[in-house]
Short mmCIF file of C-alpha atoms in Angstrom, two decimals:
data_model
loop_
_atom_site.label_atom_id
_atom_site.label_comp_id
_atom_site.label_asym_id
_atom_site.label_seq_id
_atom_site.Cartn_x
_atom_site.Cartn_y
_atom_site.Cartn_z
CA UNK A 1 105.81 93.57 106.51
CA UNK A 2 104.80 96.05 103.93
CA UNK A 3 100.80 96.08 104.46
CA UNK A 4 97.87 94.52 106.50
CA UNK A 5 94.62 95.01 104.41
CA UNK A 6 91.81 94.37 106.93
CA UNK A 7 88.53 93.40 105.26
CA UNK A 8 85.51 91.01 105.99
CA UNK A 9 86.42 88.91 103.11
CA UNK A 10 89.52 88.53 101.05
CA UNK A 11 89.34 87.31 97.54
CA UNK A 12 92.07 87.01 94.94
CA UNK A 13 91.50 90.38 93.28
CA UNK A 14 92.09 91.87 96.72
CA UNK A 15 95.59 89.93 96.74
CA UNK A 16 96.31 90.97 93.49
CA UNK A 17 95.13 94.99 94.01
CA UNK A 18 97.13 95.21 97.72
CA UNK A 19 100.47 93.45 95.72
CA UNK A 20 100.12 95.76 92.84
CA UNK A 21 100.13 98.65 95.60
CA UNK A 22 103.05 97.22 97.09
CA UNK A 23 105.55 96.38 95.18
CA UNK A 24 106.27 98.88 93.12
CA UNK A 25 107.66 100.40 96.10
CA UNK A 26 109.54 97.55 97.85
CA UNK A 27 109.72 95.22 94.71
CA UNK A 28 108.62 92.36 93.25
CA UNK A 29 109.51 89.44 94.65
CA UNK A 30 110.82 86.34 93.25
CA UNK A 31 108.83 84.14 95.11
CA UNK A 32 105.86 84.01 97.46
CA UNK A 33 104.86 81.16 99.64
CA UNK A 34 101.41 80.66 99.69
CA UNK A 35 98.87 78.30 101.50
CA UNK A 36 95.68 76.57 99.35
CA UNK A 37 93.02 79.14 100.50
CA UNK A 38 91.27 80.73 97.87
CA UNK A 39 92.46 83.88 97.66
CA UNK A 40 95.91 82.13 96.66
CA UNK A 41 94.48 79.41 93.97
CA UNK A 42 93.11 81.68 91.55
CA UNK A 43 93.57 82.53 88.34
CA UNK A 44 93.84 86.21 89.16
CA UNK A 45 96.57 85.60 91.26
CA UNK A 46 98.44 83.14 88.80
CA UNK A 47 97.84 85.58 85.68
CA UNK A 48 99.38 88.62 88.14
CA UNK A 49 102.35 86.10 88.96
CA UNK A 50 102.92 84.91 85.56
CA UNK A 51 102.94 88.35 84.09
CA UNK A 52 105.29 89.97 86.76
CA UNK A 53 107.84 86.83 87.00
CA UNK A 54 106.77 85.78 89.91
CA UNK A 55 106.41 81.86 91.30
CA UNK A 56 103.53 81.15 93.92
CA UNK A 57 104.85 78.46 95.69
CA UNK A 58 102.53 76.39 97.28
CA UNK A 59 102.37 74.92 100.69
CA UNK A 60 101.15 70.95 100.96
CA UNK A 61 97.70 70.64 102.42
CA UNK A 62 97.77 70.63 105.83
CA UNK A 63 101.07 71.78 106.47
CA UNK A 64 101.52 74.71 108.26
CA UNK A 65 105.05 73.95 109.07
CA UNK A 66 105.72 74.14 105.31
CA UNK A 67 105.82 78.12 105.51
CA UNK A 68 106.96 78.30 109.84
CA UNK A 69 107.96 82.19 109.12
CA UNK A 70 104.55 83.20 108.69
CA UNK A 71 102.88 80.66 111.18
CA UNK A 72 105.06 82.82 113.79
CA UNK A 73 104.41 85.54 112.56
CA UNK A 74 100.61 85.33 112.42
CA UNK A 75 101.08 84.08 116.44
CA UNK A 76 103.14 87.29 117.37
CA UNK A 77 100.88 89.25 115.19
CA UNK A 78 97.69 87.71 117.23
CA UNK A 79 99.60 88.44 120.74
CA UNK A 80 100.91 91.73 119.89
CA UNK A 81 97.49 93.44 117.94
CA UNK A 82 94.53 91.99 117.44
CA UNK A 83 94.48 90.18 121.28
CA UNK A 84 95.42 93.91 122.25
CA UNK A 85 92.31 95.62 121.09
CA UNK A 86 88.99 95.43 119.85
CA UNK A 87 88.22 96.68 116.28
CA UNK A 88 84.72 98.27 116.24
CA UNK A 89 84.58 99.05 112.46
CA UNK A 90 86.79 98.57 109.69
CA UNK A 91 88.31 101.58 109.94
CA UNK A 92 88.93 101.21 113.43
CA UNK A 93 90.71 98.05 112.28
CA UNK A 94 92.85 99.76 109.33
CA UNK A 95 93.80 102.70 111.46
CA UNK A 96 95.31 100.22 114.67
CA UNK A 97 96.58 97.81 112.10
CA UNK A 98 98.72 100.57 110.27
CA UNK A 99 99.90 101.68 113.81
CA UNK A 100 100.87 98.16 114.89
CA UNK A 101 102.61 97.95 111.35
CA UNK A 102 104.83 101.10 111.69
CA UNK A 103 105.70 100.25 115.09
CA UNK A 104 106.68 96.54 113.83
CA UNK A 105 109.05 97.63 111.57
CA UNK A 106 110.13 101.59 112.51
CA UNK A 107 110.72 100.60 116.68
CA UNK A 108 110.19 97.26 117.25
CA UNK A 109 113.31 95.58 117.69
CA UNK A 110 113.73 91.37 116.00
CA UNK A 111 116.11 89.24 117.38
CA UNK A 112 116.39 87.36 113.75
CA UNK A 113 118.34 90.29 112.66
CA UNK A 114 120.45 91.27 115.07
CA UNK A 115 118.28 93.67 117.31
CA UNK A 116 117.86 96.14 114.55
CA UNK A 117 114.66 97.00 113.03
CA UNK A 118 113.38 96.22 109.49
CA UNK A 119 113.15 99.58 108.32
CA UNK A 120 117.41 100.09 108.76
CA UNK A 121 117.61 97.61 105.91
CA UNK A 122 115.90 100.05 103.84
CA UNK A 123 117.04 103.34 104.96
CA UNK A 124 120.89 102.09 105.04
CA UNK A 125 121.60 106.04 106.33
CA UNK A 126 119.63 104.93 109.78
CA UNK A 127 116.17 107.16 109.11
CA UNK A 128 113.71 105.44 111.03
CA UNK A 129 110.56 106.14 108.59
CA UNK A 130 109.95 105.18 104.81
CA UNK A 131 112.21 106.38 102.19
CA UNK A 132 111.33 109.70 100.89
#
C-alpha cells in the first residue's frame, strides 16, 4: 500500500492530490476499484482518470463483497493500527500511520505472496526499503 492520508474529511481533490503524489513513483494504474462515496463520484476524480488513462471501476451499491481485497484489508488494517493506538492529533495519526505502513510492506510478512514482503517485488535485488 503506497500511502494512508489521515484527515478529518476526505474529498475528491484530496484523492486526486495523494494519487498525483503517488504514482509517479509506483505508476499509474490501469484500473482502480472504487466504492460510491463521494470522494470517488466526482468529477475531479473522473477528469484525473480520464486524463491519465485510467478506469474507476465502480462497486454496486451495497456490495462490499464486490471489491473483498480491500474489505480485508481495511479489517487487518483496523486490528493491526488503529485498534492498537489512540491518535491524539493528526499528526499523531500521520506519524503511526506511516510507521504501520513501512512495517506492512518492509517486515511484515503476507501469506498471498508466498511469505515475502511487498517491498521484494520492488527492490528485485532484496533491499528492504524504497528504491533509491
Amino acid at each position: 500500500m503506497p500511502a494512508l492520508d489521515p484527515q478529518f474529511s476526505y474529498r475528491a481533490e484530496d484523492v486526486v492530490k495523494t494519487l498525483e503524489q503517488i504514482c509517479p513513483v509506483v505508476g499509474y494504474p490501469k484500473t482502480i476499484r472504487v466504492d460510491q462515496g463521494t470522494e470517488f463520484v466526482s468529477r475531479d476524480l473522473e477528469l484525473w482518470a480520464y486524463t491519465k488513462g485510467v478506469t474507476l471501476d465502480f462497486s454496486r451499491r451495497g456490495k462490499p463483497t464486490d471489491n473483498a481485497f480491500i474489505e480485508a484489508f481495511n479489517g487487518r488494517f483496523r486490528a493491526e493500527c488503529l485498534n492498537q493506538h489512540w491518535l491524539l492529533t493528526l499528526a499523531d495519526a500521520t506519524e503511526k500511520l506511516e510507521d504501520w505502513r513501512r512495517y506492512y510492506n518492509e517486515e511484515r510478512p503476507h501469506g498471498a505472496i508466498g511469505n515475502k514482503v511487498p517491498i521484494s517485488f520492488i527492490n528485485p535485488d532484496g533491499a528492504t526499503g524504497p528504491p533509491s
